[in-house]
Structure formats: structure tokens, C-alpha cells
GROMACS .gro file of C-alpha atoms in nm:
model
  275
    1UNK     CA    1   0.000   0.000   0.000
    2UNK     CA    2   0.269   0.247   0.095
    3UNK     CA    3   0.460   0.191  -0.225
    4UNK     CA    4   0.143   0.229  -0.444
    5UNK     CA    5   0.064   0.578  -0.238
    6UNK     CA    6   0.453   0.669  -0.327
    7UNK     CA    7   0.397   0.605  -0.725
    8UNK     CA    8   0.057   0.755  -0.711
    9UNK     CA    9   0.216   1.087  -0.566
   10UNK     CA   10   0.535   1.119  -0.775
   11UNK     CA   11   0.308   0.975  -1.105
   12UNK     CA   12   0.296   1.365  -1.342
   13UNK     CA   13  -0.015   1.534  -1.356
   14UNK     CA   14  -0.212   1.432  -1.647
   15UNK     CA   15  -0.304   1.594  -1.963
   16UNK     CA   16  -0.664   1.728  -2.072
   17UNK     CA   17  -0.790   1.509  -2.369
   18UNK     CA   18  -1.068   1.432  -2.598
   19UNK     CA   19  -1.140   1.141  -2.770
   20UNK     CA   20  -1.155   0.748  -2.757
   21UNK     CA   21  -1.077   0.613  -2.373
   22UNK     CA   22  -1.070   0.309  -2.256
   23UNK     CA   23  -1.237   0.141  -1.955
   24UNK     CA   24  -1.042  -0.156  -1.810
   25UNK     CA   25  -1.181  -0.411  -1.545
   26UNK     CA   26  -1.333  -0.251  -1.216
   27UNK     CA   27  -1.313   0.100  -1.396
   28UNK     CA   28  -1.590  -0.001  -1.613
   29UNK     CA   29  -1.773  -0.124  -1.387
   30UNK     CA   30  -1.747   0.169  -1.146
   31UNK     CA   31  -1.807   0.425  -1.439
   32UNK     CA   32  -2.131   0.286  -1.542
   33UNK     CA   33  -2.233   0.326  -1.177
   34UNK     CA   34  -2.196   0.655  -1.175
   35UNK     CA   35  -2.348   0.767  -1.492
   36UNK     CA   36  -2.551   0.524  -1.634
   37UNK     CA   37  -2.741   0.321  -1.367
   38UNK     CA   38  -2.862   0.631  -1.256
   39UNK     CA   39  -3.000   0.723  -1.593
   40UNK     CA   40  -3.209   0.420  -1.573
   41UNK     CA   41  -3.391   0.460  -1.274
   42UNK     CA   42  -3.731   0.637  -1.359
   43UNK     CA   43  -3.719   0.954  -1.184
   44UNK     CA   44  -3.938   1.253  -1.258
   45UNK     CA   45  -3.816   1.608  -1.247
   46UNK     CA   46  -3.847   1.787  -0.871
   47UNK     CA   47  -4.208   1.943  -0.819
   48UNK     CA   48  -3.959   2.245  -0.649
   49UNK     CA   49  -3.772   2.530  -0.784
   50UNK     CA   50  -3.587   2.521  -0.418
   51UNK     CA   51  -3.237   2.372  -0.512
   52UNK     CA   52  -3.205   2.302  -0.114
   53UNK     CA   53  -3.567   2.048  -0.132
   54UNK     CA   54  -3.472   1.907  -0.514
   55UNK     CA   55  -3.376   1.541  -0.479
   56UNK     CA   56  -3.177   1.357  -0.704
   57UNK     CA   57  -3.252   1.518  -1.095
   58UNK     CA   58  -3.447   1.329  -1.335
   59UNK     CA   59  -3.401   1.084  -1.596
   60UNK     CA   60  -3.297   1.215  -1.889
   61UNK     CA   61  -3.424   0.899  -2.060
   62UNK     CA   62  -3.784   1.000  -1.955
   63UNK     CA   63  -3.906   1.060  -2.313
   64UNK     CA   64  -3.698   0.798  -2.501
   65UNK     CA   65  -3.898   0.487  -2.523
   66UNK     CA   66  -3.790   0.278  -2.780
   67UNK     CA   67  -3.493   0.537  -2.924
   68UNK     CA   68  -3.179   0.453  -2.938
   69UNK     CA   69  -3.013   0.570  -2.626
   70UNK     CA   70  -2.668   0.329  -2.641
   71UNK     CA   71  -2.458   0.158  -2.927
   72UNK     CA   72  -2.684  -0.127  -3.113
   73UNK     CA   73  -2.446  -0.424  -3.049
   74UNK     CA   74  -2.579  -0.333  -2.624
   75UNK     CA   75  -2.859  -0.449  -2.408
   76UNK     CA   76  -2.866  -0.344  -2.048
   77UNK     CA   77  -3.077  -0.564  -1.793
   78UNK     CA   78  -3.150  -0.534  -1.428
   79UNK     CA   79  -3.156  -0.852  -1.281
   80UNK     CA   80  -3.244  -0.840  -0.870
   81UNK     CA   81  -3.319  -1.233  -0.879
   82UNK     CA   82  -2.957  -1.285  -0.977
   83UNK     CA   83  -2.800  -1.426  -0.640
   84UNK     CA   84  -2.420  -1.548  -0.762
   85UNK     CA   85  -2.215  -1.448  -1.108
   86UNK     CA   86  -1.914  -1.697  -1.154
   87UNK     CA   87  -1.980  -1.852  -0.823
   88UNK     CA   88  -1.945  -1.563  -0.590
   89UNK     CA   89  -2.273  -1.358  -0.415
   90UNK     CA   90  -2.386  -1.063  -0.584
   91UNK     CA   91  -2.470  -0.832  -0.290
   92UNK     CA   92  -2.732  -0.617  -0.509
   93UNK     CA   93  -2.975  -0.910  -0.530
   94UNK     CA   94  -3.278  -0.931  -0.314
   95UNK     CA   95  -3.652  -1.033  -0.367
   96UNK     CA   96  -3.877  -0.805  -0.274
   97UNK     CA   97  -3.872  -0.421  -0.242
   98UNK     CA   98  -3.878  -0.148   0.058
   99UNK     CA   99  -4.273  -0.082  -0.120
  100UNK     CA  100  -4.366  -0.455  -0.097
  101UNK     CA  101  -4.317  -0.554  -0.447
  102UNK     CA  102  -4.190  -0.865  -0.589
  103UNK     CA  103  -3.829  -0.767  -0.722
  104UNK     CA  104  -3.877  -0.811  -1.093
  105UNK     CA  105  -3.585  -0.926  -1.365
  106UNK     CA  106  -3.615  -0.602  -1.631
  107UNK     CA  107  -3.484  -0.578  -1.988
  108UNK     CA  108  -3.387  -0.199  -1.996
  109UNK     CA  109  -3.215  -0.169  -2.329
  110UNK     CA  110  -3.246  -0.423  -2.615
  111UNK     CA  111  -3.038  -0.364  -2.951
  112UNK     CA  112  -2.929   0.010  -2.831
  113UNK     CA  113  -3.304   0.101  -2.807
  114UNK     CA  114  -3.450   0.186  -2.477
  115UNK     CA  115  -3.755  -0.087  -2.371
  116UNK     CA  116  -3.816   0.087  -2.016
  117UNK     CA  117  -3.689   0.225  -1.684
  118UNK     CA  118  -3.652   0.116  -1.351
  119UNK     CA  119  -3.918   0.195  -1.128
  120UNK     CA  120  -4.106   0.207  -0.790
  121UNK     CA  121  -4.486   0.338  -0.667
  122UNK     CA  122  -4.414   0.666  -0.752
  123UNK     CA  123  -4.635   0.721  -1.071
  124UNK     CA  124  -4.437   0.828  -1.404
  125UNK     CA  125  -4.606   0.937  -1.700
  126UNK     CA  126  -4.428   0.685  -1.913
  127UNK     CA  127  -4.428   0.426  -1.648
  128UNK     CA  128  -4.718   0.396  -1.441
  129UNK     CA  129  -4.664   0.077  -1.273
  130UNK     CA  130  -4.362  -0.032  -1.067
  131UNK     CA  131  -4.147  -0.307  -1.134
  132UNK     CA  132  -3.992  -0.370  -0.770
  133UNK     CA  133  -3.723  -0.114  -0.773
  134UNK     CA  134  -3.841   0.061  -0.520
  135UNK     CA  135  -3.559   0.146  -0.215
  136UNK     CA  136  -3.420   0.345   0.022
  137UNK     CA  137  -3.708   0.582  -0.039
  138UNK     CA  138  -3.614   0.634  -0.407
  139UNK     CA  139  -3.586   0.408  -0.749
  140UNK     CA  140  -3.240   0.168  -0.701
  141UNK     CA  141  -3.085  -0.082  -0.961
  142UNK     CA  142  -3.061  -0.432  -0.807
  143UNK     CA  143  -2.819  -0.616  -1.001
  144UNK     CA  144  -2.715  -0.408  -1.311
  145UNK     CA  145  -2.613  -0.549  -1.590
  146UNK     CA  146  -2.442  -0.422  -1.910
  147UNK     CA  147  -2.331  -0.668  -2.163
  148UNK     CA  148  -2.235  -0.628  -2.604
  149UNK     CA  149  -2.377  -0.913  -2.842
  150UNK     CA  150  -2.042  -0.877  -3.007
  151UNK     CA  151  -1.767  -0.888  -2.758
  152UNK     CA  152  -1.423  -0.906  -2.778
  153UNK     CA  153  -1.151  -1.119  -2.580
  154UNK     CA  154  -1.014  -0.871  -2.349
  155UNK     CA  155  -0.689  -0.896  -2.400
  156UNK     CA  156  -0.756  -0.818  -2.818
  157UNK     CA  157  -0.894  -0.460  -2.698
  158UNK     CA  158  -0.587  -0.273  -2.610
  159UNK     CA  159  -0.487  -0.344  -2.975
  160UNK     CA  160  -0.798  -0.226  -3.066
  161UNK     CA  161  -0.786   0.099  -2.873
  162UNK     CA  162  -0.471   0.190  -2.989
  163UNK     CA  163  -0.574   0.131  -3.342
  164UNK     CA  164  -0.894   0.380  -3.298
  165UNK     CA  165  -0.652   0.622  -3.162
  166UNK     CA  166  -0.407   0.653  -3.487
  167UNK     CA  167  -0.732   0.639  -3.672
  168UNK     CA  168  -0.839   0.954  -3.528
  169UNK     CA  169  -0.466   1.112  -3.506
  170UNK     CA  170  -0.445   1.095  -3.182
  171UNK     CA  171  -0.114   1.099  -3.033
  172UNK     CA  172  -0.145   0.933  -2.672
  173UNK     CA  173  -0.429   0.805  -2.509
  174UNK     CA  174  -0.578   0.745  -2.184
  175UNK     CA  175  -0.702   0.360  -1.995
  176UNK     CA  176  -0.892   0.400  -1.721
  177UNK     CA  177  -0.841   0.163  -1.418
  178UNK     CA  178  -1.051   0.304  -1.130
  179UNK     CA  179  -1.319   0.551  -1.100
  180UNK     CA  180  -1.385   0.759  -0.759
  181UNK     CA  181  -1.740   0.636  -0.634
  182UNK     CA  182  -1.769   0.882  -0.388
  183UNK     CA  183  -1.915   1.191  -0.542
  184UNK     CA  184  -1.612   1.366  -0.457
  185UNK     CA  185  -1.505   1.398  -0.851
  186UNK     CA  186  -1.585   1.800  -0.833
  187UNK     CA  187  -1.752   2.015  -1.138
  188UNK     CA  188  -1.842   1.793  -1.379
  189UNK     CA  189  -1.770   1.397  -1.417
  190UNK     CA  190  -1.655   1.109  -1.185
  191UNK     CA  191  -1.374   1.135  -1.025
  192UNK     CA  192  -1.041   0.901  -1.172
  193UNK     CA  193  -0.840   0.706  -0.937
  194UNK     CA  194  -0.657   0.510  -1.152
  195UNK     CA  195  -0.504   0.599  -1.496
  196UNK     CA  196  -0.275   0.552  -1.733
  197UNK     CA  197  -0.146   0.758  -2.047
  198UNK     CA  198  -0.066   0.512  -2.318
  199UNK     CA  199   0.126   0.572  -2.626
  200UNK     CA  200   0.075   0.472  -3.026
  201UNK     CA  201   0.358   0.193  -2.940
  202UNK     CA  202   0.148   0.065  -2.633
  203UNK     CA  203   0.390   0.183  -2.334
  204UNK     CA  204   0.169   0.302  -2.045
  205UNK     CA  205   0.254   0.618  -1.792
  206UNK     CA  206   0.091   0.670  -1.465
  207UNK     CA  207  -0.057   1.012  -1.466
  208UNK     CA  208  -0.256   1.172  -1.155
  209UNK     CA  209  -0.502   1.501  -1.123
  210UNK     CA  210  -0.762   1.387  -1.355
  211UNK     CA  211  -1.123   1.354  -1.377
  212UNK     CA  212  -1.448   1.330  -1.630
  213UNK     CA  213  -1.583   1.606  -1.811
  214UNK     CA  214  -1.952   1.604  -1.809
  215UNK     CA  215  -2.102   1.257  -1.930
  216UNK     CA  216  -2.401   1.311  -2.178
  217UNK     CA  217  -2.649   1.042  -2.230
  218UNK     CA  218  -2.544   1.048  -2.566
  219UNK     CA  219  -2.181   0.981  -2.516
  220UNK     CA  220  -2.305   0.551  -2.442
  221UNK     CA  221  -2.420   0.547  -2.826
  222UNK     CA  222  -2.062   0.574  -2.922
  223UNK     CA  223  -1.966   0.288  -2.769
  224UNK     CA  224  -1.710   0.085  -3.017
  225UNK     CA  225  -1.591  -0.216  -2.836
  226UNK     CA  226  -1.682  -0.438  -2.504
  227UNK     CA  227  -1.481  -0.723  -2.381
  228UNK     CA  228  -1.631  -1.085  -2.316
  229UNK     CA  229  -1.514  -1.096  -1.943
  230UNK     CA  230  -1.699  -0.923  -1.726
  231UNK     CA  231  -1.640  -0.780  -1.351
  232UNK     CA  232  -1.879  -0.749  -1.055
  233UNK     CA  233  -1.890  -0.406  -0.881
  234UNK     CA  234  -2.089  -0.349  -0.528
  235UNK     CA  235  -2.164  -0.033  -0.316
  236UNK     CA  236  -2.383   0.101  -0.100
  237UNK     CA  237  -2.724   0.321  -0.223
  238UNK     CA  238  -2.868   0.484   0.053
  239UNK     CA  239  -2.891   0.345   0.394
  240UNK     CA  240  -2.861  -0.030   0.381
  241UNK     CA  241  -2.963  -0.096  -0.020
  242UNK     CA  242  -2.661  -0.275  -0.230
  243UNK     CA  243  -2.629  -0.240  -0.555
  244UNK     CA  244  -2.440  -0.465  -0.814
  245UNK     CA  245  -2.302  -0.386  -1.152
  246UNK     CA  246  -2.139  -0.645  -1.448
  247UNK     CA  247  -1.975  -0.453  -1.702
  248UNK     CA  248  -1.691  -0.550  -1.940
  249UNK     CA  249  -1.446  -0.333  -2.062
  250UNK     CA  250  -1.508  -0.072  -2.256
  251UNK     CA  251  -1.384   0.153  -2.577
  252UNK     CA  252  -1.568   0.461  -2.583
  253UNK     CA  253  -1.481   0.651  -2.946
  254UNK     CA  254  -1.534   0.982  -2.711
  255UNK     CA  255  -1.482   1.089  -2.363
  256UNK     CA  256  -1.343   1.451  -2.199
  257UNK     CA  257  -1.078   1.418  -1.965
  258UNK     CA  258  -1.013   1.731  -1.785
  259UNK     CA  259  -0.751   1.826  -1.498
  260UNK     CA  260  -0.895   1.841  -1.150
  261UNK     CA  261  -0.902   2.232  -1.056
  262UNK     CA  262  -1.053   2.200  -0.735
  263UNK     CA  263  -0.878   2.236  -0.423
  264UNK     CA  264  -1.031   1.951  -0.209
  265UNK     CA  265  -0.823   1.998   0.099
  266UNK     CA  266  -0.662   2.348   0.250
  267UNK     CA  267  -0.279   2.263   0.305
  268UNK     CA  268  -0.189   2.236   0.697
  269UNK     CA  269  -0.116   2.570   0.857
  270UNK     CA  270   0.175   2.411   1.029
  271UNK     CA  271   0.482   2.192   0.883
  272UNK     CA  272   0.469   1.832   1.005
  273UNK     CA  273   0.693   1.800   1.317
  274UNK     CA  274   0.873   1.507   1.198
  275UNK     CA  275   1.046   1.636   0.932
   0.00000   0.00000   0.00000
């Protein structure tokens, strides 16, 4: 651990960039929990103006039945009755809701095209009854899955990234290993805790002081490539709700990576004694 801190703190700051990144292993994993899962959960704007009542903002997928909202080779599924992947307990499973209602197994996205949302009692426009998804007080994925009909072995997709990068004249490149789950990304996207900067000839850099630029809704239909192994990511949404998420790897043709600018702790007033 103390030798990883080291690297991490002498690793150069990062460059901004726009284009193709990729998503390796648990980074995946963690970046589609913090965008896209909560895209899919049905939730209608805030009948306040107050920004101190709003709750969490609403789906921007609202309105998108059947459009395509993500790349057509992609189907997304929630799956709550899913109790083990690869023989180890997926904490995000359970059976029935905090409303009472039998946890149900939903196909959210089929072919890139949106079939429905996630949702509780709360009545939606577009989705007037609930589907078990209903905790914590809010709408909650169980066990979120994201999965390509065309996947790749993923040890074929670093070749593949690097290839999209000299076909847009791109000159370096960025893999993304771990993503910040904590909300404490600042302005704009996640959070990164784990990155690399990777050249056309495939040598990889540690870099440090990055984070997402805003994630639009539309940045999922330009998805190019998803690897066949998958990864299980858990946390914790809200006071004792898990969630899951399965997610390859990723190639996204574009993503903003932007230097972090905000100062997230005040330096100590006093030097440490022990130097």
C-alpha cells in the first residue's frame, strides 16, 4: 500500500484530452455506476424550484422509449433475482422491495433502443406501474447489468484501442483503471483514481489530477468495443440498499478528460513536526 501511495504521488499530472478512452476491469464497472445506472432509474423532475428540497434530478431517458439511447451491439438488464455471477454472491440481489413488491428481472435496453426504466410506486407518465425497484425511499438498480452481443476477448482490446486512436490522429491516449465512487469527482464527471497515459507503441505512464468532463447520455451510443469478461462491482445506495453492476471493458470513441481544478483539501497551517 505504501509503495502504491509513493507512485501515485510522484506519477505527473495528467493531460486534458478528448477522444476514444478506454475502460479496463473494475473502472468499467465503477463508471457505469456513476453515470448510467442512474439514468435508468425512472425519476421525474423535482415538483420544487428550491435547489435546497430538489432530490436527485431526473431521468434524462424519460421521453426515449424505444430510441436509441446506447450503441446497437448493447442491451442493459437489471436482474435483482440474480443471487451469484461466476460462483461468488452478488450483494445487489434481493426479492422483494422497501414498497412490498416482488423484485422483478427487467430488460432496460435491447439492440441500443431503450424498452423501459426502472421503477417504484411513484407514478411516471411513461411508467405507471412499478417493477420492484423501489428502495431506500427512491428508485435503485438491483443487479445491473451491461453486456455487447459482439464482444471481444479482453486482452484483443488494447490493440484495438490503440488502433482507434491513430485512426483519429491521436497521439497518446488514456485507460482508465478506477473511478472515484464517492461523489467527490468536483464540477463535472466522476472522479479518476486510476489511470494511465498510453502511447501509439502501447507503453503506459501513470498520470494523476484527472477527472471526467460532463457525461451526456449520448456519449453511451458511441460505444465501439466491449470485452467478453466481465467484472462485478458493489456499493452502497442509501442506507442499507446494495447495488451490483457487471460490465466488461469498454472503448468509448469519445470521452473529456479534464484536470482536476478544485482544491479539495486546505494545506496544513503548520509543517509536520517530523520532518
Amino acid at each position: 500500500l505504501s509503495a502504491g501511495v509513493t507512485a501515485d504521488r510522484a506519477a505527473p499530472i495528467g493531460e486534458e484530452f478528448a477522444g476514444p478512452v478506454f475502460l479496463e476491469g473494475a473502472g468499467s464497472a465503477q463508471f457505469i455506476a456513476e453515470t448510467l445506472v442512474p439514468m435508468m432509474q425512472a425519476r421525474r423532475p423535482p415538483d420544487t424550484e428550491n435547489p435546497r428540497m430538489a432530490q436527485a434530478p431526473a431521468s434524462p431517458f424519460l421521453n426515449r422509449t424505444g430510441l436509441r439511447v446506447t450503441a446497437d451491439a448493447f442491451m442493459v438488464r437489471d436482474t435483482p433475482s440474480m443471487t451469484h455471477f461466476e460462483g461468488r454472491p452478488v450483494a445487489g440481489s434481493y426479492a422483494v422491495d422497501d414498497e412490498g413488491v416482488r423484485a422483478g428481472d427487467v430488460t432496460l435496453v435491447d439492440k441500443g433502443r431503450l424498452v423501459t426504466l426502472l421503477t417504484s410506486r411513484t407514478p411516471q407518465k411513461q411508467f405507471p406501474r412499478s417493477n420492484g425497484h423501489g428502495r431506500a425511499g427512491t428508485v435503485l438498480a438491483g443487479v445491473f447489468q451491461r453486456e455487447s452481443t459482439q464482444p471481444l476477448p479482453a486482452a484483443e482490446l488494447k490493440q484495438k484501442y490503440i488502433a482507434l486512436l491513430k485512426a483519429q490522429d491521436k497521439t497518446f491516449g488514456y485507460i482508465v483503471r478506477g473511478v472515484r465512487t464517492d461523489g467527490q469527482g468536483g464540477a463535472g464527471g466522476p472522479g479518476i483514481d486510476s489511470i494511465v497515459k498510453v502511447t501509439l507503441e502501447g507503453q503506459e505512464t501513470p498520470v494523476r489530477g484527472l477527472r471526467f468532463g460532463d457525461v451526456a447520455p449520448t456519449a453511451f451510443r458511441d460505444l465501439a468495443e466491449a470485452s467478453n469478461e466481465r467484472v462485478v462491482y458493489s456499493y452502497r445506495a442509501g442506507a442499507a440498499s446494495a447495488v451490483s453492476v457487471i460490465a466488461p471493458s469498454l472503448i468509448f470513441e469519445e470521452l473529456e478528460i479534464q484536470r482536476i481544478r478544485d482544491i479539495l483539501q486546505k494545506p496544513p497551517v503548520v509543517s509536520s513536526p517530523l520532518r
